[in-house]
Amino acid sequence: MAEASWGSFGDLPAELPALPSPAHMEAFLQALHRADPTHLDAELAPLFPPLPGLKVEVKVVANGFPVWGDMYVRRFSLRDGSQVEDEQGRLVILLNACLVAGRSYGETSEAQAAGAMNVLRHEVFHICYGTLRERDPRHTQDSALTPAESLLLTTQNEGMGHFLADQAKLRAKGFPAERAERALKDLEAALLAIRQGKATPKLLLDANQGPFWSKYAAISGMLFAYGVDRAQGAEGLKASLREGPAALVRRYMEAADRLPELPKPGPEVVAWSKALAGLR
């Protein structure tokens, strides 16, 4: 499913961050080669039904856009010898080596490469998730989603992606209680605003944009995935993908009934998951 290669995508951004030294970059790239992303196939494949024909390209670049993107997914086609963004093109994960090697993934090249693999797991999950939805005849086109539906899909897609990226740390140390409470509170408020017709574009964007812990839908979804994993293991996560995004919330609520350390969602979240139980 994964293919690692090198290339150049996009233009250099107008505002360049502090770049790592050439020696550090070389050491990071060597460590990245040793890490080998193809092992992610075996980790993620059991969560999904067979997705025949899916191929994920991983391109390691020293530029790319946007400047803040350590790693992200785009579709590209080759035109006149240049890579061009194309909604009908092939799926490509861009790993911006200058940013990953210069950010807080660890002090050593090996630690940074390991951190990059965690983020790559997240991005590969997104591609598998999107492919699963596209191939399900029941799925709703993104352009037809209501704000509440879009928020539910974001909660599952981003939440499970974040959990899978950080699963080792979360299983070892648990989910930060204050972060969990805050995310659920913000999700509850957003759903109330949507129901009352008061949701602003910024409120909806904040669900998955901005500082990591402020992304209330992504963090709530990560909590839901963590709780399901605690109570039901990988089979619970797999079932929630098969059953649809509302199932992740429902299964988390079942887990919270069994495990007192898991905070329970509020009434807006409960009603939301029930109302959209058929969403795919």
PDB file of C-alpha atoms in Angstrom:
ATOM      1  CA  MET A   1       0.000   0.000   0.000  1.00  0.00           C
ATOM      2  CA  ALA A   2       2.789   2.458   0.788  1.00  0.00           C
ATOM      3  CA  GLU A   3       5.583   3.548  -1.493  1.00  0.00           C
ATOM      4  CA  ALA A   4       8.332   5.878  -0.282  1.00  0.00           C
ATOM      5  CA  SER A   5      10.177   8.073  -2.739  1.00  0.00           C
ATOM      6  CA  TRP A   6      11.668  11.519  -3.195  1.00  0.00           C
ATOM      7  CA  GLY A   7      10.461  14.500  -5.133  1.00  0.00           C
ATOM      8  CA  SER A   8       9.690  18.193  -5.192  1.00  0.00           C
ATOM      9  CA  PHE A   9       6.158  19.549  -4.843  1.00  0.00           C
ATOM     10  CA  GLY A  10       5.061  23.149  -4.788  1.00  0.00           C
ATOM     11  CA  ASP A  11       7.079  26.299  -4.354  1.00  0.00           C
ATOM     12  CA  LEU A  12       9.165  27.458  -1.455  1.00  0.00           C
ATOM     13  CA  PRO A  13       6.886  29.338   0.977  1.00  0.00           C
ATOM     14  CA  ALA A  14       7.247  33.080   1.397  1.00  0.00           C
ATOM     15  CA  GLU A  15       8.111  32.745   5.088  1.00  0.00           C
ATOM     16  CA  LEU A  16      10.673  30.031   5.691  1.00  0.00           C
ATOM     17  CA  PRO A  17      10.995  28.581   9.203  1.00  0.00           C
ATOM     18  CA  ALA A  18      14.368  28.035  10.834  1.00  0.00           C
ATOM     19  CA  LEU A  19      15.902  25.210   8.850  1.00  0.00           C
ATOM     20  CA  PRO A  20      17.988  22.331  10.234  1.00  0.00           C
ATOM     21  CA  SER A  21      21.634  22.138   9.271  1.00  0.00           C
ATOM     22  CA  PRO A  22      22.599  20.079   6.188  1.00  0.00           C
ATOM     23  CA  ALA A  23      24.310  17.525   8.452  1.00  0.00           C
ATOM     24  CA  HIS A  24      21.214  17.142  10.619  1.00  0.00           C
ATOM     25  CA  MET A  25      18.989  16.868   7.567  1.00  0.00           C
ATOM     26  CA  GLU A  26      21.163  14.114   6.109  1.00  0.00           C
ATOM     27  CA  ALA A  27      21.081  12.198   9.401  1.00  0.00           C
ATOM     28  CA  PHE A  28      17.302  12.582   9.603  1.00  0.00           C
ATOM     29  CA  LEU A  29      16.777  11.332   6.052  1.00  0.00           C
ATOM     30  CA  GLN A  30      18.953   8.297   6.718  1.00  0.00           C
ATOM     31  CA  ALA A  31      16.958   7.550   9.876  1.00  0.00           C
ATOM     32  CA  LEU A  32      13.737   7.971   7.927  1.00  0.00           C
ATOM     33  CA  HIS A  33      14.877   5.424   5.343  1.00  0.00           C
ATOM     34  CA  ARG A  34      15.653   2.952   8.127  1.00  0.00           C
ATOM     35  CA  ALA A  35      12.213   3.469   9.679  1.00  0.00           C
ATOM     36  CA  ASP A  36      10.510   2.231   6.450  1.00  0.00           C
ATOM     37  CA  PRO A  37       6.814   3.225   6.294  1.00  0.00           C
ATOM     38  CA  THR A  38       5.705  -0.018   4.657  1.00  0.00           C
ATOM     39  CA  HIS A  39       5.193  -1.590   8.108  1.00  0.00           C
ATOM     40  CA  LEU A  40       2.116   0.626   8.508  1.00  0.00           C
ATOM     41  CA  ASP A  41       0.234  -1.703   6.152  1.00  0.00           C
ATOM     42  CA  ALA A  42       0.237  -4.476   8.717  1.00  0.00           C
ATOM     43  CA  GLU A  43      -0.776  -2.080  11.506  1.00  0.00           C
ATOM     44  CA  LEU A  44      -3.731  -0.424   9.777  1.00  0.00           C
ATOM     45  CA  ALA A  45      -5.064  -3.127   7.447  1.00  0.00           C
ATOM     46  CA  PRO A  46      -6.790  -5.116  10.245  1.00  0.00           C
ATOM     47  CA  LEU A  47      -8.988  -2.095  11.076  1.00  0.00           C
ATOM     48  CA  PHE A  48     -10.491  -1.892   7.590  1.00  0.00           C
ATOM     49  CA  PRO A  49     -12.273  -4.258   5.235  1.00  0.00           C
ATOM     50  CA  PRO A  50     -10.243  -5.082   2.111  1.00  0.00           C
ATOM     51  CA  LEU A  51      -9.596  -1.985  -0.022  1.00  0.00           C
ATOM     52  CA  PRO A  52      -8.314  -3.530  -3.272  1.00  0.00           C
ATOM     53  CA  GLY A  53      -6.291  -1.299  -5.530  1.00  0.00           C
ATOM     54  CA  LEU A  54      -5.506   1.317  -2.879  1.00  0.00           C
ATOM     55  CA  LYS A  55      -1.958   2.589  -3.122  1.00  0.00           C
ATOM     56  CA  VAL A  56      -0.478   5.340  -0.979  1.00  0.00           C
ATOM     57  CA  GLU A  57       2.545   7.281  -2.164  1.00  0.00           C
ATOM     58  CA  VAL A  58       4.791   8.937   0.419  1.00  0.00           C
ATOM     59  CA  LYS A  59       6.899  11.739  -1.001  1.00  0.00           C
ATOM     60  CA  VAL A  60       9.647  13.229   1.142  1.00  0.00           C
ATOM     61  CA  VAL A  61      10.172  16.849   0.136  1.00  0.00           C
ATOM     62  CA  ALA A  62      12.284  19.751   1.317  1.00  0.00           C
ATOM     63  CA  ASN A  63       9.708  22.335   0.335  1.00  0.00           C
ATOM     64  CA  GLY A  64       5.978  22.104  -0.225  1.00  0.00           C
ATOM     65  CA  PHE A  65       2.981  24.036   0.966  1.00  0.00           C
ATOM     66  CA  PRO A  66       1.557  25.246   3.275  1.00  0.00           C
ATOM     67  CA  VAL A  67       4.483  26.344   5.408  1.00  0.00           C
ATOM     68  CA  TRP A  68       2.907  24.964   8.600  1.00  0.00           C
ATOM     69  CA  GLY A  69       2.304  21.521   7.159  1.00  0.00           C
ATOM     70  CA  ASP A  70       4.690  18.918   8.540  1.00  0.00           C
ATOM     71  CA  MET A  71       2.763  16.252   6.674  1.00  0.00           C
ATOM     72  CA  TYR A  72      -0.456  16.296   4.693  1.00  0.00           C
ATOM     73  CA  VAL A  73      -2.422  14.511   1.963  1.00  0.00           C
ATOM     74  CA  ARG A  74      -3.087  15.917  -1.495  1.00  0.00           C
ATOM     75  CA  ARG A  75      -4.039  14.573  -4.930  1.00  0.00           C
ATOM     76  CA  PHE A  76      -1.580  15.172  -7.750  1.00  0.00           C
ATOM     77  CA  SER A  77      -1.258  14.516 -11.458  1.00  0.00           C
ATOM     78  CA  LEU A  78       1.845  14.820 -13.599  1.00  0.00           C
ATOM     79  CA  ARG A  79       1.431  17.435 -16.332  1.00  0.00           C
ATOM     80  CA  ASP A  80       4.221  18.543 -18.643  1.00  0.00           C
ATOM     81  CA  GLY A  81       6.801  17.167 -16.245  1.00  0.00           C
ATOM     82  CA  SER A  82       5.408  18.999 -13.191  1.00  0.00           C
ATOM     83  CA  GLN A  83       3.288  17.775 -10.285  1.00  0.00           C
ATOM     84  CA  VAL A  84      -0.042  19.623 -10.254  1.00  0.00           C
ATOM     85  CA  GLU A  85      -2.806  19.413  -7.648  1.00  0.00           C
ATOM     86  CA  ASP A  86      -5.768  17.595  -9.156  1.00  0.00           C
ATOM     87  CA  GLU A  87      -8.895  16.377  -7.348  1.00  0.00           C
ATOM     88  CA  GLN A  88      -8.959  13.373  -9.687  1.00  0.00           C
ATOM     89  CA  GLY A  89      -5.262  12.620  -9.292  1.00  0.00           C
ATOM     90  CA  ARG A  90      -3.440  10.023  -7.260  1.00  0.00           C
ATOM     91  CA  LEU A  91      -3.220  10.235  -3.472  1.00  0.00           C
ATOM     92  CA  VAL A  92       0.100  11.515  -2.179  1.00  0.00           C
ATOM     93  CA  ILE A  93       1.328  12.101   1.362  1.00  0.00           C
ATOM     94  CA  LEU A  94       3.877  14.906   1.489  1.00  0.00           C
ATOM     95  CA  LEU A  95       6.374  14.677   4.337  1.00  0.00           C
ATOM     96  CA  ASN A  96       8.096  18.044   4.636  1.00  0.00           C
ATOM     97  CA  ALA A  97      11.524  17.006   5.886  1.00  0.00           C
ATOM     98  CA  CYS A  98      12.724  20.535   6.661  1.00  0.00           C
ATOM     99  CA  LEU A  99       9.875  21.024   9.113  1.00  0.00           C
ATOM    100  CA  VAL A 100       9.845  17.551  10.668  1.00  0.00           C
ATOM    101  CA  ALA A 101      13.617  17.566  11.236  1.00  0.00           C
ATOM    102  CA  GLY A 102      13.446  21.043  12.748  1.00  0.00           C
ATOM    103  CA  ARG A 103      10.474  20.633  15.086  1.00  0.00           C
ATOM    104  CA  SER A 104       9.741  18.999  18.410  1.00  0.00           C
ATOM    105  CA  TYR A 105       9.688  15.356  17.331  1.00  0.00           C
ATOM    106  CA  GLY A 106      12.702  14.687  19.539  1.00  0.00           C
ATOM    107  CA  GLU A 107      16.320  15.701  19.924  1.00  0.00           C
ATOM    108  CA  THR A 108      17.862  12.982  17.773  1.00  0.00           C
ATOM    109  CA  SER A 109      17.344  12.035  14.155  1.00  0.00           C
ATOM    110  CA  GLU A 110      16.110   8.589  15.202  1.00  0.00           C
ATOM    111  CA  ALA A 111      13.497  10.118  17.510  1.00  0.00           C
ATOM    112  CA  GLN A 112      12.380  12.513  14.791  1.00  0.00           C
ATOM    113  CA  ALA A 113      12.036   9.669  12.297  1.00  0.00           C
ATOM    114  CA  ALA A 114      10.002   7.667  14.821  1.00  0.00           C
ATOM    115  CA  GLY A 115       7.776  10.691  15.397  1.00  0.00           C
ATOM    116  CA  ALA A 116       7.354  11.093  11.656  1.00  0.00           C
ATOM    117  CA  MET A 117       6.179   7.482  11.423  1.00  0.00           C
ATOM    118  CA  ASN A 118       3.496   8.214  14.029  1.00  0.00           C
ATOM    119  CA  VAL A 119       2.226  11.180  12.025  1.00  0.00           C
ATOM    120  CA  LEU A 120       2.440   9.118   8.843  1.00  0.00           C
ATOM    121  CA  ARG A 121       0.243   6.472  10.466  1.00  0.00           C
ATOM    122  CA  HIS A 122      -2.320   9.236  11.043  1.00  0.00           C
ATOM    123  CA  GLU A 123      -2.206  10.378   7.413  1.00  0.00           C
ATOM    124  CA  VAL A 124      -2.400   6.853   5.977  1.00  0.00           C
ATOM    125  CA  PHE A 125      -5.433   6.272   8.186  1.00  0.00           C
ATOM    126  CA  HIS A 126      -7.116   9.314   6.616  1.00  0.00           C
ATOM    127  CA  ILE A 127      -6.561   7.918   3.142  1.00  0.00           C
ATOM    128  CA  CYS A 128      -7.973   4.520   4.113  1.00  0.00           C
ATOM    129  CA  TYR A 129     -10.920   6.188   5.845  1.00  0.00           C
ATOM    130  CA  GLY A 130     -11.700   8.354   2.834  1.00  0.00           C
ATOM    131  CA  THR A 131     -11.438   5.388   0.484  1.00  0.00           C
ATOM    132  CA  LEU A 132     -13.740   3.325   2.702  1.00  0.00           C
ATOM    133  CA  ARG A 133     -16.372   6.069   2.595  1.00  0.00           C
ATOM    134  CA  GLU A 134     -16.049   6.604  -1.157  1.00  0.00           C
ATOM    135  CA  ARG A 135     -16.595   2.902  -1.836  1.00  0.00           C
ATOM    136  CA  ASP A 136     -19.616   2.602   0.468  1.00  0.00           C
ATOM    137  CA  PRO A 137     -22.775   3.090  -1.641  1.00  0.00           C
ATOM    138  CA  ARG A 138     -24.501   4.535   1.442  1.00  0.00           C
ATOM    139  CA  HIS A 139     -21.993   7.332   1.942  1.00  0.00           C
ATOM    140  CA  THR A 140     -23.008  10.990   1.842  1.00  0.00           C
ATOM    141  CA  GLN A 141     -21.092  13.285  -0.490  1.00  0.00           C
ATOM    142  CA  ASP A 142     -19.073  15.849   1.454  1.00  0.00           C
ATOM    143  CA  SER A 143     -20.776  18.691  -0.412  1.00  0.00           C
ATOM    144  CA  ALA A 144     -24.160  17.502   0.889  1.00  0.00           C
ATOM    145  CA  LEU A 145     -23.194  17.221   4.551  1.00  0.00           C
ATOM    146  CA  THR A 146     -24.903  19.382   7.150  1.00  0.00           C
ATOM    147  CA  PRO A 147     -22.685  21.082   9.770  1.00  0.00           C
ATOM    148  CA  ALA A 148     -23.681  18.457  12.342  1.00  0.00           C
ATOM    149  CA  GLU A 149     -22.879  15.613   9.936  1.00  0.00           C
ATOM    150  CA  SER A 150     -19.561  17.131   8.931  1.00  0.00           C
ATOM    151  CA  LEU A 151     -18.639  17.535  12.588  1.00  0.00           C
ATOM    152  CA  LEU A 152     -19.438  13.891  13.294  1.00  0.00           C
ATOM    153  CA  LEU A 153     -17.270  12.672  10.415  1.00  0.00           C
ATOM    154  CA  THR A 154     -14.436  14.935  11.553  1.00  0.00           C
ATOM    155  CA  THR A 155     -14.743  13.552  15.065  1.00  0.00           C
ATOM    156  CA  GLN A 156     -14.253   9.990  13.859  1.00  0.00           C
ATOM    157  CA  ASN A 157     -11.753  10.634  11.077  1.00  0.00           C
ATOM    158  CA  GLU A 158      -9.448  13.021  12.916  1.00  0.00           C
ATOM    159  CA  GLY A 159     -10.020  11.492  16.324  1.00  0.00           C
ATOM    160  CA  MET A 160      -9.099   7.965  15.311  1.00  0.00           C
ATOM    161  CA  GLY A 161      -6.161   9.292  13.298  1.00  0.00           C
ATOM    162  CA  HIS A 162      -4.796  11.143  16.320  1.00  0.00           C
ATOM    163  CA  PHE A 163      -5.340   8.147  18.574  1.00  0.00           C
ATOM    164  CA  LEU A 164      -3.499   5.803  16.241  1.00  0.00           C
ATOM    165  CA  ALA A 165      -0.610   8.262  15.981  1.00  0.00           C
ATOM    166  CA  ASP A 166      -0.258   8.542  19.776  1.00  0.00           C
ATOM    167  CA  GLN A 167      -1.644   5.178  20.871  1.00  0.00           C
ATOM    168  CA  ALA A 168       1.510   3.951  22.617  1.00  0.00           C
ATOM    169  CA  LYS A 169       1.758   7.068  24.779  1.00  0.00           C
ATOM    170  CA  LEU A 170      -1.972   7.151  25.527  1.00  0.00           C
ATOM    171  CA  ARG A 171      -2.054   3.499  26.532  1.00  0.00           C
ATOM    172  CA  ALA A 172       0.956   3.983  28.786  1.00  0.00           C
ATOM    173  CA  LYS A 173      -0.015   7.285  30.428  1.00  0.00           C
ATOM    174  CA  GLY A 174      -3.755   7.576  29.936  1.00  0.00           C
ATOM    175  CA  PHE A 175      -5.711  10.464  28.426  1.00  0.00           C
ATOM    176  CA  PRO A 176      -5.087  13.877  30.056  1.00  0.00           C
ATOM    177  CA  ALA A 177      -8.225  14.474  32.133  1.00  0.00           C
ATOM    178  CA  GLU A 178      -8.311  18.255  31.777  1.00  0.00           C
ATOM    179  CA  ARG A 179      -7.902  18.011  28.012  1.00  0.00           C
ATOM    180  CA  ALA A 180     -10.727  15.490  27.792  1.00  0.00           C
ATOM    181  CA  GLU A 181     -13.118  17.598  29.854  1.00  0.00           C
ATOM    182  CA  ARG A 182     -12.353  20.736  27.868  1.00  0.00           C
ATOM    183  CA  ALA A 183     -12.806  19.064  24.482  1.00  0.00           C
ATOM    184  CA  LEU A 184     -16.149  17.558  25.492  1.00  0.00           C
ATOM    185  CA  LYS A 185     -17.326  20.901  26.860  1.00  0.00           C
ATOM    186  CA  ASP A 186     -16.393  22.683  23.628  1.00  0.00           C
ATOM    187  CA  LEU A 187     -18.000  19.958  21.503  1.00  0.00           C
ATOM    188  CA  GLU A 188     -21.191  20.226  23.545  1.00  0.00           C
ATOM    189  CA  ALA A 189     -21.252  24.012  23.059  1.00  0.00           C
ATOM    190  CA  ALA A 190     -20.641  23.699  19.317  1.00  0.00           C
ATOM    191  CA  LEU A 191     -23.485  21.221  18.890  1.00  0.00           C
ATOM    192  CA  LEU A 192     -25.828  23.485  20.835  1.00  0.00           C
ATOM    193  CA  ALA A 193     -24.852  26.404  18.588  1.00  0.00           C
ATOM    194  CA  ILE A 194     -25.487  24.289  15.481  1.00  0.00           C
ATOM    195  CA  ARG A 195     -28.896  23.195  16.749  1.00  0.00           C
ATOM    196  CA  GLN A 196     -29.855  26.793  17.537  1.00  0.00           C
ATOM    197  CA  GLY A 197     -28.584  28.079  14.194  1.00  0.00           C
ATOM    198  CA  LYS A 198     -25.871  30.170  15.853  1.00  0.00           C
ATOM    199  CA  ALA A 199     -22.745  28.343  14.690  1.00  0.00           C
ATOM    200  CA  THR A 200     -20.209  30.651  13.039  1.00  0.00           C
ATOM    201  CA  PRO A 201     -17.769  29.562  10.323  1.00  0.00           C
ATOM    202  CA  LYS A 202     -14.911  30.044  12.796  1.00  0.00           C
ATOM    203  CA  LEU A 203     -16.574  27.794  15.357  1.00  0.00           C
ATOM    204  CA  LEU A 204     -16.850  25.030  12.773  1.00  0.00           C
ATOM    205  CA  LEU A 205     -13.271  25.511  11.568  1.00  0.00           C
ATOM    206  CA  ASP A 206     -11.979  25.366  15.142  1.00  0.00           C
ATOM    207  CA  ALA A 207     -13.223  21.770  15.307  1.00  0.00           C
ATOM    208  CA  ASN A 208     -10.043  20.699  13.535  1.00  0.00           C
ATOM    209  CA  GLN A 209      -7.867  23.777  13.064  1.00  0.00           C
ATOM    210  CA  GLY A 210      -5.561  25.707  15.339  1.00  0.00           C
ATOM    211  CA  PRO A 211      -3.387  24.608  18.283  1.00  0.00           C
ATOM    212  CA  PHE A 212      -3.502  20.860  18.820  1.00  0.00           C
ATOM    213  CA  TRP A 213      -5.475  20.685  22.072  1.00  0.00           C
ATOM    214  CA  SER A 214      -7.952  23.386  20.997  1.00  0.00           C
ATOM    215  CA  LYS A 215      -9.320  21.284  18.102  1.00  0.00           C
ATOM    216  CA  TYR A 216     -12.399  20.172  20.012  1.00  0.00           C
ATOM    217  CA  ALA A 217     -13.805  17.647  17.512  1.00  0.00           C
ATOM    218  CA  ALA A 218     -10.436  16.024  16.817  1.00  0.00           C
ATOM    219  CA  ILE A 219      -9.557  15.817  20.517  1.00  0.00           C
ATOM    220  CA  SER A 220     -13.017  14.545  21.493  1.00  0.00           C
ATOM    221  CA  GLY A 221     -12.700  11.918  18.777  1.00  0.00           C
ATOM    222  CA  MET A 222      -9.269  10.939  20.051  1.00  0.00           C
ATOM    223  CA  LEU A 223     -10.814  10.525  23.509  1.00  0.00           C
ATOM    224  CA  PHE A 224     -13.644   8.427  22.064  1.00  0.00           C
ATOM    225  CA  ALA A 225     -11.174   6.177  20.239  1.00  0.00           C
ATOM    226  CA  TYR A 226      -9.063   5.887  23.393  1.00  0.00           C
ATOM    227  CA  GLY A 227     -12.094   4.855  25.442  1.00  0.00           C
ATOM    228  CA  VAL A 228     -13.275   2.318  22.873  1.00  0.00           C
ATOM    229  CA  ASP A 229      -9.776   0.880  22.684  1.00  0.00           C
ATOM    230  CA  ARG A 230      -9.642   0.618  26.479  1.00  0.00           C
ATOM    231  CA  ALA A 231     -12.954  -1.189  26.752  1.00  0.00           C
ATOM    232  CA  GLN A 232     -13.266  -3.104  23.488  1.00  0.00           C
ATOM    233  CA  GLY A 233      -9.801  -3.181  21.942  1.00  0.00           C
ATOM    234  CA  ALA A 234      -9.055  -3.106  18.235  1.00  0.00           C
ATOM    235  CA  GLU A 235     -12.290  -4.952  17.472  1.00  0.00           C
ATOM    236  CA  GLY A 236     -14.276  -2.032  18.874  1.00  0.00           C
ATOM    237  CA  LEU A 237     -12.408   0.442  16.696  1.00  0.00           C
ATOM    238  CA  LYS A 238     -12.862  -1.781  13.652  1.00  0.00           C
ATOM    239  CA  ALA A 239     -16.578  -2.112  14.349  1.00  0.00           C
ATOM    240  CA  SER A 240     -16.998   1.656  14.634  1.00  0.00           C
ATOM    241  CA  LEU A 241     -15.457   2.080  11.189  1.00  0.00           C
ATOM    242  CA  ARG A 242     -17.800  -0.542   9.788  1.00  0.00           C
ATOM    243  CA  GLU A 243     -20.891   0.849  11.535  1.00  0.00           C
ATOM    244  CA  GLY A 244     -20.333   4.560  10.847  1.00  0.00           C
ATOM    245  CA  PRO A 245     -19.115   7.600  12.786  1.00  0.00           C
ATOM    246  CA  ALA A 246     -21.976   7.687  15.292  1.00  0.00           C
ATOM    247  CA  ALA A 247     -20.903   4.222  16.435  1.00  0.00           C
ATOM    248  CA  LEU A 248     -17.619   5.616  17.753  1.00  0.00           C
ATOM    249  CA  VAL A 249     -19.570   7.941  20.062  1.00  0.00           C
ATOM    250  CA  ARG A 250     -22.035   5.222  21.061  1.00  0.00           C
ATOM    251  CA  ARG A 251     -19.293   2.729  21.802  1.00  0.00           C
ATOM    252  CA  TYR A 252     -17.439   5.342  23.830  1.00  0.00           C
ATOM    253  CA  MET A 253     -20.561   5.976  25.915  1.00  0.00           C
ATOM    254  CA  GLU A 254     -20.759   2.244  26.597  1.00  0.00           C
ATOM    255  CA  ALA A 255     -17.100   2.317  27.638  1.00  0.00           C
ATOM    256  CA  ALA A 256     -17.696   5.326  29.912  1.00  0.00           C
ATOM    257  CA  ASP A 257     -20.482   3.408  31.669  1.00  0.00           C
ATOM    258  CA  ARG A 258     -17.964   0.653  32.467  1.00  0.00           C
ATOM    259  CA  LEU A 259     -14.847   2.717  33.177  1.00  0.00           C
ATOM    260  CA  PRO A 260     -15.376   5.525  35.718  1.00  0.00           C
ATOM    261  CA  GLU A 261     -12.187   7.356  34.693  1.00  0.00           C
ATOM    262  CA  LEU A 262     -13.711   8.170  31.296  1.00  0.00           C
ATOM    263  CA  PRO A 263     -15.721  11.429  31.315  1.00  0.00           C
ATOM    264  CA  LYS A 264     -19.256  11.131  30.015  1.00  0.00           C
ATOM    265  CA  PRO A 265     -20.424  13.326  27.138  1.00  0.00           C
ATOM    266  CA  GLY A 266     -23.247  15.810  27.594  1.00  0.00           C
ATOM    267  CA  PRO A 267     -26.829  15.592  26.311  1.00  0.00           C
ATOM    268  CA  GLU A 268     -26.114  17.398  23.028  1.00  0.00           C
ATOM    269  CA  VAL A 269     -23.446  14.827  22.131  1.00  0.00           C
ATOM    270  CA  VAL A 270     -25.735  11.946  23.090  1.00  0.00           C
ATOM    271  CA  ALA A 271     -28.617  13.301  20.997  1.00  0.00           C
ATOM    272  CA  TRP A 272     -26.269  14.041  18.081  1.00  0.00           C
ATOM    273  CA  SER A 273     -24.977  10.480  17.935  1.00  0.00           C
ATOM    274  CA  LYS A 274     -28.498   9.055  18.039  1.00  0.00           C
ATOM    275  CA  ALA A 275     -29.893  11.414  15.399  1.00  0.00           C
ATOM    276  CA  LEU A 276     -27.088  10.635  12.942  1.00  0.00           C
ATOM    277  CA  ALA A 277     -26.797   6.901  13.569  1.00  0.00           C
ATOM    278  CA  GLY A 278     -27.271   6.152   9.863  1.00  0.00           C
ATOM    279  CA  LEU A 279     -24.583   8.526   8.558  1.00  0.00           C
ATOM    280  CA  ARG A 280     -21.880   6.974   6.392  1.00  0.00           C
TER     281      ARG A 280
END
